[in-house]
PDB file of C-alpha atoms in Angstrom:
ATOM      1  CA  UNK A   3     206.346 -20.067-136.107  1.00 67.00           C
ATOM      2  CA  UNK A   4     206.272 -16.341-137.042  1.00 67.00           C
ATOM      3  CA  UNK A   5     203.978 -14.058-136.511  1.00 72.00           C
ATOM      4  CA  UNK A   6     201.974 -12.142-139.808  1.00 83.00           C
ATOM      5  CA  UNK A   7     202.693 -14.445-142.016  1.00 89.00           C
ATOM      6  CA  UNK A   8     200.034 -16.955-143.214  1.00 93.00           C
ATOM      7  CA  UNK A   9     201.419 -20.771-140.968  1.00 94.00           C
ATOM      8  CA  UNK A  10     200.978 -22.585-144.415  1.00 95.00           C
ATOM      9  CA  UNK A  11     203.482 -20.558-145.610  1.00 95.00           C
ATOM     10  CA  UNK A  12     205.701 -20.789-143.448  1.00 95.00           C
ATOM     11  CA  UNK A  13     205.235 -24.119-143.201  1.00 96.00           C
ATOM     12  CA  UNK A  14     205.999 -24.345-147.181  1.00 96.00           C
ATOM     13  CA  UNK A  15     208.948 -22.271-146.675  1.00 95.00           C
ATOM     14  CA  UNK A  16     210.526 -24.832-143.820  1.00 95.00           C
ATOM     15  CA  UNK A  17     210.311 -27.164-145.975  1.00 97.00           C
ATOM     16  CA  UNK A  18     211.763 -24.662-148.991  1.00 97.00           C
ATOM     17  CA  UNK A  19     214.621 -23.764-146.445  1.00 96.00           C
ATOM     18  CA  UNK A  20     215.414 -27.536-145.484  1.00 97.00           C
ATOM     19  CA  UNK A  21     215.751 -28.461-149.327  1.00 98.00           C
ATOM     20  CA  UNK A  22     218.029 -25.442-150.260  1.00 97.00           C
ATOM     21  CA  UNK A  23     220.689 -26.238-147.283  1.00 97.00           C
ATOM     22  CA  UNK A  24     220.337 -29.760-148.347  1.00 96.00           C
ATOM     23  CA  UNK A  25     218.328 -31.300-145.463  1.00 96.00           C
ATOM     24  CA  UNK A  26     215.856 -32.437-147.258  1.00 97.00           C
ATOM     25  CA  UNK A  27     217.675 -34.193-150.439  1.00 97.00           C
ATOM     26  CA  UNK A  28     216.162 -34.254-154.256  1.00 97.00           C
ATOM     27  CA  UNK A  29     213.531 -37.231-154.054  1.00 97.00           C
ATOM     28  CA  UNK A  30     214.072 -37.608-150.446  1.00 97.00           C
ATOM     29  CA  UNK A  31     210.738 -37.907-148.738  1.00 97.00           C
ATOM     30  CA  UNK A  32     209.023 -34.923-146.901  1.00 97.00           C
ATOM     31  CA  UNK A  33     207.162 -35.323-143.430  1.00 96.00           C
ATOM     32  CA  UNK A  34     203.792 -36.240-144.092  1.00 95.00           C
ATOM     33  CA  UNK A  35     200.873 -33.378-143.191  1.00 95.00           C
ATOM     34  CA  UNK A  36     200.216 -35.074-139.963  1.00 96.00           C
ATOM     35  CA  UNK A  37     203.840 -35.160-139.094  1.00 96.00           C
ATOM     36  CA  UNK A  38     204.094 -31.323-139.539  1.00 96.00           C
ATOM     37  CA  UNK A  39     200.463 -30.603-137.639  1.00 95.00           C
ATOM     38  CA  UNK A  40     201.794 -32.628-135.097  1.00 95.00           C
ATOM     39  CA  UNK A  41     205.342 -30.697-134.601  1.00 94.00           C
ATOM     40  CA  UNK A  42     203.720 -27.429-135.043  1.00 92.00           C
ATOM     41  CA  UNK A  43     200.441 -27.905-133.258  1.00 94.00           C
ATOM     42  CA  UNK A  44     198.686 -26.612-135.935  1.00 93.00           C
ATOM     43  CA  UNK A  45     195.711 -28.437-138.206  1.00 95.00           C
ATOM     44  CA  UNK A  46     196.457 -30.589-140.574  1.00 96.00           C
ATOM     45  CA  UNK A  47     194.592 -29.098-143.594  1.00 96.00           C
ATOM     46  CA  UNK A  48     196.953 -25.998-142.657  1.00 96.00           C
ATOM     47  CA  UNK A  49     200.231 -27.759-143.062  1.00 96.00           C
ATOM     48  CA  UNK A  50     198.563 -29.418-146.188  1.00 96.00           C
ATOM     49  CA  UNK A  51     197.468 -26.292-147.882  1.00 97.00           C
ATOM     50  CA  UNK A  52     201.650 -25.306-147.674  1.00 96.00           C
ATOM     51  CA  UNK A  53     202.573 -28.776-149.174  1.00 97.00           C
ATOM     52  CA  UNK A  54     200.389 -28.862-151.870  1.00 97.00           C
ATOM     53  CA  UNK A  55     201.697 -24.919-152.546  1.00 97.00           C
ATOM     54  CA  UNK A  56     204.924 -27.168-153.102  1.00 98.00           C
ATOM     55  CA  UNK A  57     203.327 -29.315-155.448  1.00 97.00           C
ATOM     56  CA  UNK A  58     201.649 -26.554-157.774  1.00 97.00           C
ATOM     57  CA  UNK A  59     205.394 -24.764-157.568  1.00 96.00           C
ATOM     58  CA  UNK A  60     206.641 -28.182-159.108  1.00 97.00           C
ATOM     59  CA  UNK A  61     209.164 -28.366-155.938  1.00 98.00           C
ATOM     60  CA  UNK A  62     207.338 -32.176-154.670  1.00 98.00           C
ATOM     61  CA  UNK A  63     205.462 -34.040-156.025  1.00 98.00           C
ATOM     62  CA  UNK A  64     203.164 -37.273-154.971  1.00 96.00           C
ATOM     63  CA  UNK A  65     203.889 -41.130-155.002  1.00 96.00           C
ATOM     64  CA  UNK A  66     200.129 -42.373-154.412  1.00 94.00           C
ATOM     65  CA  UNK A  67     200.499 -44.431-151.151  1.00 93.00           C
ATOM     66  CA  UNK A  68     203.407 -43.044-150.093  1.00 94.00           C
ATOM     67  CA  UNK A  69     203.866 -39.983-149.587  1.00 95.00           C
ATOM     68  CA  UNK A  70     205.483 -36.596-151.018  1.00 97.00           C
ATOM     69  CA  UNK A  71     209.107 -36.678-152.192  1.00 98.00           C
ATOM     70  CA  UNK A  72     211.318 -33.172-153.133  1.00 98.00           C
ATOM     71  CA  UNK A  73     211.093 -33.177-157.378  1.00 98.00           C
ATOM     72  CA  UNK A  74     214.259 -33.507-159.230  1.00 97.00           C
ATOM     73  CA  UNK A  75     216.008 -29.850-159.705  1.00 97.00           C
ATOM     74  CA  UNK A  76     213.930 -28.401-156.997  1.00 98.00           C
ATOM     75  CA  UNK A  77     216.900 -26.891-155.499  1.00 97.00           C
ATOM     76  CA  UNK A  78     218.201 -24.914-158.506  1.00 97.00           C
ATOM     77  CA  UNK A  79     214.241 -23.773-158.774  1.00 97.00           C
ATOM     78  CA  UNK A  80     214.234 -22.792-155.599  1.00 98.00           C
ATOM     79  CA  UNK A  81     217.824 -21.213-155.312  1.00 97.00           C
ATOM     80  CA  UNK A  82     217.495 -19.391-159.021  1.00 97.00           C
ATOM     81  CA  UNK A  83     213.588 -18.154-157.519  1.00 96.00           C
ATOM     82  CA  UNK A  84     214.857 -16.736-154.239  1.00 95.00           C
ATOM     83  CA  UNK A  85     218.110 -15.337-156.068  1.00 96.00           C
ATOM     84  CA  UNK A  86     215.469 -13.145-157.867  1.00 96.00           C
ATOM     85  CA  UNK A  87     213.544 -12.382-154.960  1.00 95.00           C
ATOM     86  CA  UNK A  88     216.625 -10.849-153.351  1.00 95.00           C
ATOM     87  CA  UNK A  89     217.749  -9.002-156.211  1.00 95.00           C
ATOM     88  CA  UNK A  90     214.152  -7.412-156.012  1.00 96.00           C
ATOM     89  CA  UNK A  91     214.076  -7.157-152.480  1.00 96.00           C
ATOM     90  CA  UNK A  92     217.625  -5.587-152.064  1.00 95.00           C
ATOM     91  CA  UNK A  93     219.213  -5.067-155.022  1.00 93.00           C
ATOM     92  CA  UNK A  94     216.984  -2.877-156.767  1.00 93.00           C
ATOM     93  CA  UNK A  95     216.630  -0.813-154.068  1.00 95.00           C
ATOM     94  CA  UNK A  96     220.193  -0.435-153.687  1.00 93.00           C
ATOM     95  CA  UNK A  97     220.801   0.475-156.972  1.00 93.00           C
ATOM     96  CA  UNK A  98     217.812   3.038-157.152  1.00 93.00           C
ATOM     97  CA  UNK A  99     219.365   4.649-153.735  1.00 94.00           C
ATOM     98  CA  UNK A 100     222.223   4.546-155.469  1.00 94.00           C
ATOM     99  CA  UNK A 101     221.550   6.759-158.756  1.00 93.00           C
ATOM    100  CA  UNK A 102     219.662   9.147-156.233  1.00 96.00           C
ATOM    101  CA  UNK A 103     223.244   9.567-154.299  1.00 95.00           C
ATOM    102  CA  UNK A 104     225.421   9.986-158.047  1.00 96.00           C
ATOM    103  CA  UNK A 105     227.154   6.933-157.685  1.00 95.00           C
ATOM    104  CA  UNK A 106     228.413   4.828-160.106  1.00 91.00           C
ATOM    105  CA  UNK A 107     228.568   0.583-159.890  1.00 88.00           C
ATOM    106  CA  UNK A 108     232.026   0.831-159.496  1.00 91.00           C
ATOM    107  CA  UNK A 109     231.749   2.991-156.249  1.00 93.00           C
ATOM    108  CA  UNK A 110     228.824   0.718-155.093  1.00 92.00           C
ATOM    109  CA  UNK A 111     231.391  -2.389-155.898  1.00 91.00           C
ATOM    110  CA  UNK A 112     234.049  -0.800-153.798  1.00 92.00           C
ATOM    111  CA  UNK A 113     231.690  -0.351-151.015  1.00 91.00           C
ATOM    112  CA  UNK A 114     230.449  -4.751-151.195  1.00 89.00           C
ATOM    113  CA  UNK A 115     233.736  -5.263-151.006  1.00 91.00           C
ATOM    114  CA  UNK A 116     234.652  -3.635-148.068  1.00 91.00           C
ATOM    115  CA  UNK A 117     231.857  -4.750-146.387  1.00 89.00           C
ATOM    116  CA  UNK A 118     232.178  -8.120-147.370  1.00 84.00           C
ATOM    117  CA  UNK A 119     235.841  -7.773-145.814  1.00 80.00           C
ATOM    118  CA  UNK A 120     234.749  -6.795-142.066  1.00 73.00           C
ATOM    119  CA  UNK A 121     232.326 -10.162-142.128  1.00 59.00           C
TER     120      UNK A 121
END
């Protein structure tokens, strides 16, 4: 686990990260609380204060007597959320730099794709 961030979540974004690279399939079942204490060593009202974040985010949801199970489009939530958070993260930032410096999005396009060439 990381350090300075909060373990629930990180534990809610493991789980997050397994359903985006497809680990964790739409209404495949999640590891139950204990499951995730138990692999992280941590409490279990801690890993189940980062699942039910999940739940209140509409990404799982409950089957009384069962268990939790990823929600139907939970993936495209998740992918179209953290799309945004980028964009705000590095994007705008970029851009802002980027008006600072006189250059125009065609100059900043240039630049993506020769970086995206050396990868």
């Amino acid at each position: 686990m990381e350090d300075g961030k909060p373990l629930f979540q990180q534990i809610a974004e493991q789980i997050e990260g397994s359903i985006i690279d497809g680990s964790l399939p739409e209404e495949g079942q999640v590891p139950s609380t204990n499951e995730l204490a138990a692999f992280h060593r941590i409490n279990p009202a801690t890993a189940a204060k980062g699942v039910n974040q999940l739940v209140v985010d509409g990404v799982l949801y409950k089957r009384r007597g069962i268990g939790m199970f990823v929600s139907t489009g939970a993936r495209t939530q998740l992918l179209e959320r953290r799309r945004e958070e980028f964009a705000n993260q590095y994007i705008a930032p970029l851009l802002a730099e980027a008006r600072k410096l006189g250059m125009d999005p065609e100059q900043i396009k240039k630049m993506i794709d020769v970086w995206g060439d050396e990868s």
